mmCIF file of C-alpha atoms and ligand atoms in Angstrom:
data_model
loop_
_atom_site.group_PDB
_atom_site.id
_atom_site.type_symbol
_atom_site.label_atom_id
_atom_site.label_comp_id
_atom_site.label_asym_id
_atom_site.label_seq_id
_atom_site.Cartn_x
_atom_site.Cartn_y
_atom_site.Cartn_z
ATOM 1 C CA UNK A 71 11.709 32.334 -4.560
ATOM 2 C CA UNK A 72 10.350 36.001 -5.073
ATOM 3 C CA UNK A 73 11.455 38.328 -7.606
ATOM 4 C CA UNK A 74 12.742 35.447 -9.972
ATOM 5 C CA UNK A 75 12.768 36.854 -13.578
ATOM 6 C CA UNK A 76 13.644 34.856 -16.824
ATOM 7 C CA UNK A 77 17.064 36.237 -18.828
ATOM 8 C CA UNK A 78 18.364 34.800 -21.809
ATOM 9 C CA UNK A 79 18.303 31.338 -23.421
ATOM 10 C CA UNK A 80 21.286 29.459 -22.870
ATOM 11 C CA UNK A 81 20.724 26.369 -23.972
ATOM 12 C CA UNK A 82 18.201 24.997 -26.335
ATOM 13 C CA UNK A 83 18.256 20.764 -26.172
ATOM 14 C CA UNK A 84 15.885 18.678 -27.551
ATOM 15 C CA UNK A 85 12.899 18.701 -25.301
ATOM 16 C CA UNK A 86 13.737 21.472 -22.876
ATOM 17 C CA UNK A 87 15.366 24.860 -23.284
ATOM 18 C CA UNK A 88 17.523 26.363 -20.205
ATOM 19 C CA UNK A 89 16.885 30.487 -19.499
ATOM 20 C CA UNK A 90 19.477 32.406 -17.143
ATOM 21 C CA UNK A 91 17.609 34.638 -14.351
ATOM 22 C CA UNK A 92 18.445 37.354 -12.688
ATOM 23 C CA UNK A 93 20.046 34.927 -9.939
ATOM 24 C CA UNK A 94 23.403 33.216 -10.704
ATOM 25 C CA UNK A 95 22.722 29.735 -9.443
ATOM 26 C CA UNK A 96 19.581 29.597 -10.830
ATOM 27 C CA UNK A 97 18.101 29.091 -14.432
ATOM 28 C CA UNK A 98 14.317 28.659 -15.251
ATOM 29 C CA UNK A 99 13.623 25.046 -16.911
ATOM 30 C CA UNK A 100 11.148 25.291 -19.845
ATOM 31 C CA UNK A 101 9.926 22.188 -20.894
ATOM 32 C CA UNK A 102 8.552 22.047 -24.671
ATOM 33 C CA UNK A 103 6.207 20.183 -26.568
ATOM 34 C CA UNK A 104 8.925 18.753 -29.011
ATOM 35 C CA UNK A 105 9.530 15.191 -28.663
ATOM 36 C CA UNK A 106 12.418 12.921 -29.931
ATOM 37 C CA UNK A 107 13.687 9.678 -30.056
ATOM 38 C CA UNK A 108 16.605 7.585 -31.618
ATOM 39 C CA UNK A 109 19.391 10.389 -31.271
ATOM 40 C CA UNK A 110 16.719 12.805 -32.789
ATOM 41 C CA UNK A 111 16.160 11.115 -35.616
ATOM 42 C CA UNK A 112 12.712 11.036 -35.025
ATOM 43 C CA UNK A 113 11.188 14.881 -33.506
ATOM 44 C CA UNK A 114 7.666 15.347 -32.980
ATOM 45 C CA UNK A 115 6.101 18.245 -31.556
ATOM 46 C CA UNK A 116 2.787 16.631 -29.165
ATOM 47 C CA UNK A 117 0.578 19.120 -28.034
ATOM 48 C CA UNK A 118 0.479 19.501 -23.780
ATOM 49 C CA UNK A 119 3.433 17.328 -23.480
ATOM 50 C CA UNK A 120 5.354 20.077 -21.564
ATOM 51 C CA UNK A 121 3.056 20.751 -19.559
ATOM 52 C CA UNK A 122 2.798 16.771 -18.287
ATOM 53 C CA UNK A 123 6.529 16.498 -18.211
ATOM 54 C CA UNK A 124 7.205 19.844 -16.077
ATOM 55 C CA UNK A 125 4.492 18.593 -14.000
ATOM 56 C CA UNK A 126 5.364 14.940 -13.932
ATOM 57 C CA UNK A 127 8.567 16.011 -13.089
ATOM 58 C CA UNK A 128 7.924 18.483 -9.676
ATOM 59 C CA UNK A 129 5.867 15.610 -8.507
ATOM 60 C CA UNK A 130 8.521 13.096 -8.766
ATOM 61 C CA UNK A 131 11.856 15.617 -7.574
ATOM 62 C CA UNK A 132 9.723 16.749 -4.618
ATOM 63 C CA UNK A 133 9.359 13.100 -3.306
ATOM 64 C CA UNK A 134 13.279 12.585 -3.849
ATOM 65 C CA UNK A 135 13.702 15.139 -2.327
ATOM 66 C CA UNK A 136 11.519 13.846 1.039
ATOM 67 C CA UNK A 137 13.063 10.605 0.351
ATOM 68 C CA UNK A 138 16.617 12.359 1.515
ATOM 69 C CA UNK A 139 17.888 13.029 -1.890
ATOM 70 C CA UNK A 140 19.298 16.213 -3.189
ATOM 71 C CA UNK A 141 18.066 17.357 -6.715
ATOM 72 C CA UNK A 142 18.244 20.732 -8.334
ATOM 73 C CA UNK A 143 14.323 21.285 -8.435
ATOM 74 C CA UNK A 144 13.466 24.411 -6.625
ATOM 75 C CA UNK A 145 9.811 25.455 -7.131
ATOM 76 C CA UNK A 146 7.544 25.217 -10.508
ATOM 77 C CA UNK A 147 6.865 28.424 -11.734
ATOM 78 C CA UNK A 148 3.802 27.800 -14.163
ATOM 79 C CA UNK A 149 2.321 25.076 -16.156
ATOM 80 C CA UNK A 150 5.790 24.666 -18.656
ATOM 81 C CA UNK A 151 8.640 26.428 -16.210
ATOM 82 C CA UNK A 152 10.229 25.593 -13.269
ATOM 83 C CA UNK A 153 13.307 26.781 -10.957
ATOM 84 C CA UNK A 154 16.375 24.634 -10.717
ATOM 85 C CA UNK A 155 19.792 25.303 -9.373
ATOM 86 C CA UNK A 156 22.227 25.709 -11.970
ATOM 87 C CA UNK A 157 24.673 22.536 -12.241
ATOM 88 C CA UNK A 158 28.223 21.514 -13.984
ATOM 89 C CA UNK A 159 26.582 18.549 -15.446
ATOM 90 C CA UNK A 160 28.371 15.634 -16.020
ATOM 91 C CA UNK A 161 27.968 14.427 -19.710
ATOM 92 C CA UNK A 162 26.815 10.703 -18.313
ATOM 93 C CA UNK A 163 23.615 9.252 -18.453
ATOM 94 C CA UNK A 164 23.126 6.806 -15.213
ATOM 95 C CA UNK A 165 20.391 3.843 -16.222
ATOM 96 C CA UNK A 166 19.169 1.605 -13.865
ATOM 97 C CA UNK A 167 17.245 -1.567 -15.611
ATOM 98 C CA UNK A 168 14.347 -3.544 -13.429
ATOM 99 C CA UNK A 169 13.019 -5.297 -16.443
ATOM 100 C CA UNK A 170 14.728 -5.849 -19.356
ATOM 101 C CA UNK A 171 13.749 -3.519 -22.885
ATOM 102 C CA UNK A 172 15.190 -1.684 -24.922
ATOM 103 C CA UNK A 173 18.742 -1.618 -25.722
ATOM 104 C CA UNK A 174 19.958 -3.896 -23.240
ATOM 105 C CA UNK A 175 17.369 -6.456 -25.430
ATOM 106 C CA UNK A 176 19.468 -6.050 -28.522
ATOM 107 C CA UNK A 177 22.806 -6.202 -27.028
ATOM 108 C CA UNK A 178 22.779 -8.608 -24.829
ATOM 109 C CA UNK A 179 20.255 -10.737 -26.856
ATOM 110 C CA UNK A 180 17.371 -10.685 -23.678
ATOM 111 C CA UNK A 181 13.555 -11.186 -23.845
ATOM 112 C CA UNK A 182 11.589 -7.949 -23.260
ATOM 113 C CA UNK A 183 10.294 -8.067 -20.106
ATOM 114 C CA UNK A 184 12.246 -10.907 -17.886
ATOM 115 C CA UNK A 185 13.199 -9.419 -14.765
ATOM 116 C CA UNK A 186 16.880 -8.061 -14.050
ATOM 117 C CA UNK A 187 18.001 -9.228 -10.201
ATOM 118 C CA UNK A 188 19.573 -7.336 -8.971
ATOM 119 C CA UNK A 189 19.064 -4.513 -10.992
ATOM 120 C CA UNK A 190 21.514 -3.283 -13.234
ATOM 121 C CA UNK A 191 22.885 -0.058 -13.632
ATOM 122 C CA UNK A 192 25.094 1.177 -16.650
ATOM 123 C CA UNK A 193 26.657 4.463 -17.835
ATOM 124 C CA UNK A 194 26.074 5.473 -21.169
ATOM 125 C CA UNK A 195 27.915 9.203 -22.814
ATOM 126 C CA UNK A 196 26.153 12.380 -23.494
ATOM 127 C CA UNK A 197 26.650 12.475 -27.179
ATOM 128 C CA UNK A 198 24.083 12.465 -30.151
ATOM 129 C CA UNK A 199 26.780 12.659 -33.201
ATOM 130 C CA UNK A 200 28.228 9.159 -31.427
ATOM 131 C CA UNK A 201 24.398 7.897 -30.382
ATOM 132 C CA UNK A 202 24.844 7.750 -26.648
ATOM 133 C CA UNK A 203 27.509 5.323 -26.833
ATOM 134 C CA UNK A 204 28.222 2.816 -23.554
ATOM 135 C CA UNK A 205 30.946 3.817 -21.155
ATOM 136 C CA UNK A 206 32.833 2.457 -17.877
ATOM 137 C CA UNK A 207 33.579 4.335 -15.015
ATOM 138 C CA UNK A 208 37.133 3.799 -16.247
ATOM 139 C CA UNK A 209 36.352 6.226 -19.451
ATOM 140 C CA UNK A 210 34.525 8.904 -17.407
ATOM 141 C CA UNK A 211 37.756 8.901 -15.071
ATOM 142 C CA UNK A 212 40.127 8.659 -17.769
ATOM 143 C CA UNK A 213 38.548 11.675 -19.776
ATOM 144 C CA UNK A 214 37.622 13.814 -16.674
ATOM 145 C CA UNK A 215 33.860 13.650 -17.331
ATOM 146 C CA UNK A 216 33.552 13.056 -13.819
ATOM 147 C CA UNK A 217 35.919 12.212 -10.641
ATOM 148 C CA UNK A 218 35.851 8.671 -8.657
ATOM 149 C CA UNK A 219 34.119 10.446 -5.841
ATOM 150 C CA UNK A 220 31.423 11.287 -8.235
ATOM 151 C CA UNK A 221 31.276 8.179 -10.498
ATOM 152 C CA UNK A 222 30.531 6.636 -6.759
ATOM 153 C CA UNK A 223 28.031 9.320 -5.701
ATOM 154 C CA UNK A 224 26.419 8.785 -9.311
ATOM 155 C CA UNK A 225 25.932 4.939 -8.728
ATOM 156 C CA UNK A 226 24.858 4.971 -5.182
ATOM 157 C CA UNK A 227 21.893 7.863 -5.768
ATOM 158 C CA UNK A 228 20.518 6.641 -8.765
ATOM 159 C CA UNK A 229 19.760 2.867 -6.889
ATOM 160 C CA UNK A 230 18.797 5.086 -4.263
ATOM 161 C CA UNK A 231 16.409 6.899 -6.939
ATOM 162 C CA UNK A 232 15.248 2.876 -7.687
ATOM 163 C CA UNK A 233 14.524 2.192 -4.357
ATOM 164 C CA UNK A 234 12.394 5.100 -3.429
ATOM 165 C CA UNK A 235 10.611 4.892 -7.263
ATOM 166 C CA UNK A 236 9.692 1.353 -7.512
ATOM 167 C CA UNK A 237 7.364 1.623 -4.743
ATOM 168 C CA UNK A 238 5.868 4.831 -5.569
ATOM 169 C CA UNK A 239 5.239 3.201 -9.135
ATOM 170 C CA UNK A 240 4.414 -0.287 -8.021
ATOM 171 C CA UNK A 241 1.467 1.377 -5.123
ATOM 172 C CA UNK A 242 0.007 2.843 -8.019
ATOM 173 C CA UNK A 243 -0.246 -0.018 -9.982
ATOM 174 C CA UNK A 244 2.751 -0.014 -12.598
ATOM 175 C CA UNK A 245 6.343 -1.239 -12.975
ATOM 176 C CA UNK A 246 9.284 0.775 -13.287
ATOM 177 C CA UNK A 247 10.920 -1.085 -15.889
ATOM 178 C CA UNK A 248 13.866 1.375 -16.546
ATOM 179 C CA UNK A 249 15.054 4.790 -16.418
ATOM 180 C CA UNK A 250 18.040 7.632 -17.202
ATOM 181 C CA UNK A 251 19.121 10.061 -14.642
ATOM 182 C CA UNK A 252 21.893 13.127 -14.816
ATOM 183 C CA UNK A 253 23.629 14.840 -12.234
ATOM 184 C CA UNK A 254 25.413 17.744 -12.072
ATOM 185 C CA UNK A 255 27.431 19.563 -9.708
ATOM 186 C CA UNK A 256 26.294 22.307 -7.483
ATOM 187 C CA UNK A 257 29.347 24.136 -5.499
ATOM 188 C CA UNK A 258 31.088 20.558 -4.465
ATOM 189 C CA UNK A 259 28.029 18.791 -4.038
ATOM 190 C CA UNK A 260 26.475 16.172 -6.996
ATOM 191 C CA UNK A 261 23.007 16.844 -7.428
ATOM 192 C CA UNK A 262 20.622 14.694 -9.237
ATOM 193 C CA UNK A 263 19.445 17.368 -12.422
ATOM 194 C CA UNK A 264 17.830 16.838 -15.281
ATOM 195 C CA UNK A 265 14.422 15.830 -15.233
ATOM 196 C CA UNK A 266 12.328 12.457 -14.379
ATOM 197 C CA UNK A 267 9.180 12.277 -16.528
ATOM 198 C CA UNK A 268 7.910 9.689 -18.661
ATOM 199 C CA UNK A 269 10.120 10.776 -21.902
ATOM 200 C CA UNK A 270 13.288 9.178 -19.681
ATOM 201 C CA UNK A 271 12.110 5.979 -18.298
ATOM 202 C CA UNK A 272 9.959 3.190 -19.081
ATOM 203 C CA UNK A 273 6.623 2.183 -17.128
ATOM 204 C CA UNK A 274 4.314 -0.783 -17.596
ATOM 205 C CA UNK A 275 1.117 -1.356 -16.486
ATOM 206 C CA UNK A 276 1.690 -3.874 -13.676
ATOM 207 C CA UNK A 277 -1.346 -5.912 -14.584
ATOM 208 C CA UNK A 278 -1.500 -5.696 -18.223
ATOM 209 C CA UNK A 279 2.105 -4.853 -19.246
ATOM 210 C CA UNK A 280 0.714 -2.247 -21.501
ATOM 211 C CA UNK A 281 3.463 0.639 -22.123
ATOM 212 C CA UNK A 282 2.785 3.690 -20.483
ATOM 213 C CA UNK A 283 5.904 5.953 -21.550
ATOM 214 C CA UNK A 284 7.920 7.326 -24.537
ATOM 215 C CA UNK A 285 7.889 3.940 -26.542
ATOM 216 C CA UNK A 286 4.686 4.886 -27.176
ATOM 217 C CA UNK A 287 6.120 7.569 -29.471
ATOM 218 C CA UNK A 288 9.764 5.531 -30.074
ATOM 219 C CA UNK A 289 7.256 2.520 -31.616
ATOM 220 C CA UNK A 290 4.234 4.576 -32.740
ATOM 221 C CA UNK A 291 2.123 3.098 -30.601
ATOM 222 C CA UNK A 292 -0.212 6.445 -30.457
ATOM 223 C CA UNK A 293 -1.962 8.060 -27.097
ATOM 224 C CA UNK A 294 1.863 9.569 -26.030
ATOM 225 C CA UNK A 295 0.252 12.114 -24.132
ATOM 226 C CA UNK A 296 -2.911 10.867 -22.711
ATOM 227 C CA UNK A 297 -0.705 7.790 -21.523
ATOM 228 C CA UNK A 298 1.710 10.507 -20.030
ATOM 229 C CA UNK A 299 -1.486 11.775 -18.129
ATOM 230 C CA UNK A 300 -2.900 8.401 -16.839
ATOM 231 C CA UNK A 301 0.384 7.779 -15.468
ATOM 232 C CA UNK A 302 0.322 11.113 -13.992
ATOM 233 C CA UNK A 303 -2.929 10.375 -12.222
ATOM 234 C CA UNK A 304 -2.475 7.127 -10.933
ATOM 235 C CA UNK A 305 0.507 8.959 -8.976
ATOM 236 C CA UNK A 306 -1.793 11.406 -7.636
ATOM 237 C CA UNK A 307 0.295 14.277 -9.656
ATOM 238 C CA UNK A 308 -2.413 15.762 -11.411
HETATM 239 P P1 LIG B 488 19.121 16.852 -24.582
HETATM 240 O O1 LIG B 488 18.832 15.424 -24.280
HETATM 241 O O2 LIG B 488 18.988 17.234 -25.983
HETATM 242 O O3 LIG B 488 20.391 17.301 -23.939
HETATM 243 P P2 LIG B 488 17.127 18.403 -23.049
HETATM 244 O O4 LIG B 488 16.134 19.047 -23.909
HETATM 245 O O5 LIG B 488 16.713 17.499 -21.972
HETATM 246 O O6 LIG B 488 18.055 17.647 -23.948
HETATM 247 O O7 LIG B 488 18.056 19.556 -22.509
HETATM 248 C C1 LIG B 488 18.324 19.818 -21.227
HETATM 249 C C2 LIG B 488 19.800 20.157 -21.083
HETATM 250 O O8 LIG B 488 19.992 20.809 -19.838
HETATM 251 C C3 LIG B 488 20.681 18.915 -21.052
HETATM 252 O O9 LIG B 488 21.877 19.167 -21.739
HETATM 253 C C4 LIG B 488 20.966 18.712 -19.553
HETATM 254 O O10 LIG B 488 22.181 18.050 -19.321
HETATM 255 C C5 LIG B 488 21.008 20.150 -19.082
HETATM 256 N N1 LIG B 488 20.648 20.351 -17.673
HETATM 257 C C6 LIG B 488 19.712 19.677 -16.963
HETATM 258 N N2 LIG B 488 19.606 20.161 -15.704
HETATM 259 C C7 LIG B 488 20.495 21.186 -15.618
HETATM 260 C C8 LIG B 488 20.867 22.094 -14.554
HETATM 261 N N3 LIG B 488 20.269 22.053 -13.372
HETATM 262 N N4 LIG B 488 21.831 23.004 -14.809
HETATM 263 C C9 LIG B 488 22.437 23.048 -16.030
HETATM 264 N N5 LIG B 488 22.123 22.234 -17.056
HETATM 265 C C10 LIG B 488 21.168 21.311 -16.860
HETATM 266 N N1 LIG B 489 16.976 7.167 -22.062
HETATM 267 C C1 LIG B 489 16.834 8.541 -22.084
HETATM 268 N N2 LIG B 489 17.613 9.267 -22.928
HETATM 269 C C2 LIG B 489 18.525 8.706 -23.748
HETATM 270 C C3 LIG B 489 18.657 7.299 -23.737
HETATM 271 C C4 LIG B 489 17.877 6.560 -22.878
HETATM 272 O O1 LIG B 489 16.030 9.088 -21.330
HETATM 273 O O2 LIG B 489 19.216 9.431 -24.485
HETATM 274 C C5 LIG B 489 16.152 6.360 -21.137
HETATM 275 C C6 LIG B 489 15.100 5.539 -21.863
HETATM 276 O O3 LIG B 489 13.876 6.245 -21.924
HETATM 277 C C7 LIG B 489 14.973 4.314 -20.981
HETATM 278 C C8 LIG B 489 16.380 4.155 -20.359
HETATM 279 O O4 LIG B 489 17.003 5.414 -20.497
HETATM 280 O O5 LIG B 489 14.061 4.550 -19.928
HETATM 281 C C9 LIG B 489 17.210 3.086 -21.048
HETATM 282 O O6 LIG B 489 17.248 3.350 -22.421
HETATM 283 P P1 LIG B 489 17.919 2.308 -23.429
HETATM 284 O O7 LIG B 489 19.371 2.201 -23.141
HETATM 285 O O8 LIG B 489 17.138 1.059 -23.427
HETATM 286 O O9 LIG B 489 17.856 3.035 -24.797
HETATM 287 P P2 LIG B 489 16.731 3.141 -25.923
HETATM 288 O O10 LIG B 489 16.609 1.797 -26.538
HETATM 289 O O11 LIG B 489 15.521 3.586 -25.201
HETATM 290 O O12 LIG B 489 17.301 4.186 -26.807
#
């Protein structure tokens, strides 16, 4: 889009800040260095990470997008920015689990890493202060976080998200173990928003099983970055 200028900041989260523009349905994306993990309990700042991310992300919303799903990504706009539509979003987080790890290991008592078939999906609320608890679609229909046609949008796009991701992952070599998707809507339509980059999902190396995503930072495992970027060239994104 021409003529696109950045306006104020409207919303600073923990990773990425939101900036109006001079267009109404559009806000400029800026994605940050900062880094966090167990409800922001535990912030880093690690240097280039933005960059990676903003990247990581394009890469991954352009080939949803040729996969025949709607996102908010316009265009990037420079090495940390990029144009997205501007979206109601619903305060829901939409996981879909391949392999089993993280929380899903504590609550339901599972081994890391046995497979989940068919994969599962669960909906989890947008709230720090309460630490992301679990919800049904019954809750986000009951307290209007979202209607039944979009509860059922929300389910049916993020397995599509699976479908199209597991073999994008898997013909470069790694497993998409998990990940966390948003959506938002955009005049009557849901769009998946948000971002997909390594901070919200988890990726093993397919031969090795060696972590190639945030639990490098959530379990100090070092290289957050640099693992960010070999999973960024394996997919041909940078
Ligand atoms: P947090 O997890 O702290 O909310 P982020 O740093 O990821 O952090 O912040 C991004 C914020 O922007 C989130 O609240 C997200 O729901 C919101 N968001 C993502 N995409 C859009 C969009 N297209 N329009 C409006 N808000 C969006
Ligand atoms: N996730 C996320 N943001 C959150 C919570 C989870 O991006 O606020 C992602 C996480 O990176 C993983 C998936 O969602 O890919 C499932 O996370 P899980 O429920 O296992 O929670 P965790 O133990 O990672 O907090």
């Amino acid at each position: 889009m021409k003529n696109i200028k950045k306006g104020e900041l409207i919303t600073t989260g923990k990773a990425k800040s939101l900036y109006e523009t001079n267009e109404d349905d559009f806000l400029i994306m800026h994605y940050r260095d900062d880094t966090s993990a167990f409800d922001g309990k535990k912030i880093e700042s690690l240097e280039g990470k933005g960059t990676i991310n903003n990247k990581f992300n394009a890469f991954i919303m352009e080939y949803l997008e040729s996969e025949s799903i709607s996102t908010h990504f316009v265009e990037l706009l420079n090495e940390t920015d990029s144009l997205v539509k501007r979206l109601d979003m619903a305060p829901v987080e939409c996981v879909v689990r391949n392999v089993a790890a993280g929380s899903i290991c504590k609550r339901l008592g599972l081994e890391e890493g046995i497979d989940i078939n068919p994969p599962t999906f669960e909906f989890f609320y947008k709230d720090d202060a309460l630490g992301d608890p679990m919800i049904n679609e019954y809750h986000i229909k009951s307290f209007g976080w979202a209607t039944e046609e979009q509860v059922k949008q929300m389910q049916i796009q993020t397995f599509e998200v699976n479908n199209a991701l597991k073999k994008l992952f898997s013909d470069a070599g790694m497993i998409l173990v998990d990940y966390k998707l948003e959506f938002g809507d955009y005049k009557g339509k849901l769009l998946l928003g948000d971002e997909f980059t390594p901070d919200g999902c988890r990726v093993w190396d397919e031969e090795t099983r060696e972590k190639l995503d945030k639990d490098r930072f959530r379990q100090g495992l070092g290289d957050v970055v640099e693992s960010y970027q070999i999973m960024a060239k394996r997919l041909g994104v940078i």
